[in-house]
């Protein structure tokens, strides 16, 4: 079943511990005010990096070309639920724009 990462709107810099398929992963989320964009790092619970400094871009599949084992059983997508196709502003990450993790056979059309 697809899981929406519980992103926090209007908070500049934070960490989430998210359980996915019986493992916990760390998401370090931050807003870069200079380029008005959101970024995140994805790490294993032991702090091993999986995906670093990833810009949140609507329609993207972060890490899709990675060989990391995280992506053998998971697909990550950035979804705009309003279908405007615009990257999230400061107040829209976690509301209008979601980061969703699913199994490959549950991939939603973007």
PDB file of N, CA, C and O in Angstrom, residues 28 36 46 51 68 77 81:
ATOM      1  N   UNK A  28      15.603  13.826   6.265  1.00  0.00           N
ATOM      2  CA  UNK A  28      16.004  15.162   6.705  1.00  0.00           C
ATOM      3  C   UNK A  28      15.494  16.138   5.655  1.00  0.00           C
ATOM      4  O   UNK A  28      15.945  16.108   4.503  1.00  0.00           O
ATOM      5  N   UNK A  36      14.162  29.020  -3.226  1.00  0.00           N
ATOM      6  CA  UNK A  36      12.731  28.792  -2.975  1.00  0.00           C
ATOM      7  C   UNK A  36      12.331  27.357  -3.316  1.00  0.00           C
ATOM      8  O   UNK A  36      11.391  27.114  -4.066  1.00  0.00           O
ATOM      9  N   UNK A  46      20.541   3.676  10.709  1.00  0.00           N
ATOM     10  CA  UNK A  46      21.911   3.770  11.236  1.00  0.00           C
ATOM     11  C   UNK A  46      22.690   4.942  10.628  1.00  0.00           C
ATOM     12  O   UNK A  46      23.902   5.029  10.770  1.00  0.00           O
ATOM     13  N   UNK A  51      19.958   8.654  -0.351  1.00  0.00           N
ATOM     14  CA  UNK A  51      19.733   9.699  -1.350  1.00  0.00           C
ATOM     15  C   UNK A  51      19.981  11.035  -0.663  1.00  0.00           C
ATOM     16  O   UNK A  51      19.333  11.340   0.333  1.00  0.00           O
ATOM     17  N   UNK A  68      20.813   1.454  -4.965  1.00  0.00           N
ATOM     18  CA  UNK A  68      20.652   1.146  -3.548  1.00  0.00           C
ATOM     19  C   UNK A  68      19.517   0.141  -3.364  1.00  0.00           C
ATOM     20  O   UNK A  68      18.496   0.201  -4.053  1.00  0.00           O
ATOM     21  N   UNK A  77       7.804   8.761  -5.328  1.00  0.00           N
ATOM     22  CA  UNK A  77       7.262   9.703  -6.302  1.00  0.00           C
ATOM     23  C   UNK A  77       6.915  11.017  -5.615  1.00  0.00           C
ATOM     24  O   UNK A  77       6.505  11.018  -4.459  1.00  0.00           O
ATOM     25  N   UNK A  81      -1.214  16.783  -5.772  1.00  0.00           N
ATOM     26  CA  UNK A  81      -2.609  16.328  -5.716  1.00  0.00           C
ATOM     27  C   UNK A  81      -3.583  17.319  -6.351  1.00  0.00           C
ATOM     28  O   UNK A  81      -4.724  16.967  -6.635  1.00  0.00           O
TER      29      UNK A  81
END
